[in-house]
Coordinates of C-alpha atoms in Angstrom, one line a residue:
X80 CA -107.1 -42.4 -19.9
X81 CA -104.2 -42.0 -17.5
X82 CA -101.5 -44.6 -17.4
X83 CA -99.6 -44.9 -14.1
X84 CA -96.2 -46.4 -14.8
X85 CA -95.1 -48.2 -11.6
X86 CA -92.0 -49.8 -13.1
X87 CA -89.5 -47.4 -11.3
X88 CA -91.1 -47.7 -7.8
X89 CA -88.6 -49.5 -5.6
X90 CA -89.9 -48.4 -2.2
X91 CA -93.2 -46.9 -1.2
X92 CA -94.7 -46.3 2.3
X93 CA -98.4 -46.7 3.2
X94 CA -99.0 -43.0 2.8
X95 CA -97.9 -43.3 -0.9
X96 CA -100.2 -46.3 -1.4
X97 CA -103.0 -44.3 0.1
X98 CA -102.5 -41.4 -2.3
X99 CA -102.3 -43.7 -5.3
X100 CA -105.3 -45.7 -4.2
X101 CA -107.4 -42.5 -3.6
X102 CA -106.4 -41.2 -7.1
X103 CA -107.4 -44.4 -8.8
X104 CA -110.6 -44.9 -6.9
X105 CA -111.7 -41.3 -7.5
X106 CA -111.0 -41.4 -11.3
X107 CA -112.8 -44.7 -11.7
X108 CA -115.8 -43.5 -9.6
X109 CA -116.0 -40.5 -11.9
X110 CA -115.9 -42.8 -15.0
X111 CA -112.5 -41.7 -15.9
X112 CA -109.9 -44.1 -17.2
X113 CA -106.8 -45.1 -15.3
X114 CA -104.5 -48.0 -15.9
X115 CA -101.5 -49.3 -13.8
X116 CA -98.6 -50.9 -15.6
X117 CA -95.2 -52.2 -14.9
X118 CA -95.6 -52.9 -11.1
X119 CA -92.5 -54.5 -9.7
X120 CA -92.8 -57.7 -7.8
X121 CA -92.2 -56.0 -4.5
X122 CA -94.8 -53.3 -5.2
X123 CA -97.4 -56.0 -6.2
X124 CA -96.6 -58.1 -3.1
X125 CA -97.0 -55.1 -0.8
X126 CA -100.2 -54.0 -2.5
X127 CA -101.6 -57.5 -2.0
X128 CA -100.6 -57.6 1.7
X129 CA -102.5 -54.3 2.1
X130 CA -105.5 -55.6 0.3
X131 CA -104.9 -53.3 -2.7
X132 CA -103.7 -55.9 -5.2
X133 CA -106.7 -55.8 -7.5
X134 CA -106.7 -52.0 -7.5
X135 CA -103.2 -51.8 -9.0
X136 CA -103.6 -54.8 -11.4
X137 CA -103.8 -54.0 -15.1
X138 CA -107.5 -53.2 -16.0
X139 CA -109.2 -55.5 -18.5
X140 CA -112.5 -53.7 -18.5
X141 CA -112.7 -51.2 -21.4
X142 CA -115.3 -49.1 -19.5
X143 CA -112.5 -48.2 -16.9
X144 CA -110.1 -47.2 -19.7
X145 CA -112.4 -44.5 -21.2
X146 CA -111.0 -41.0 -21.4

């Protein structure tokens, strides 16, 4: 599984969110694991405002963490 460490992200534009969202969705659709960790409060708030909060939340479903 891939772990995306978001702890150093201080600023991100909508294009950056789109790239990350596409990466996560494509991996999960293919049955590949991806997990997001360490999102800052500003990242999480912005993701929620864009309707992407759940996508970047830590995954609890083991099926999505498979290699």
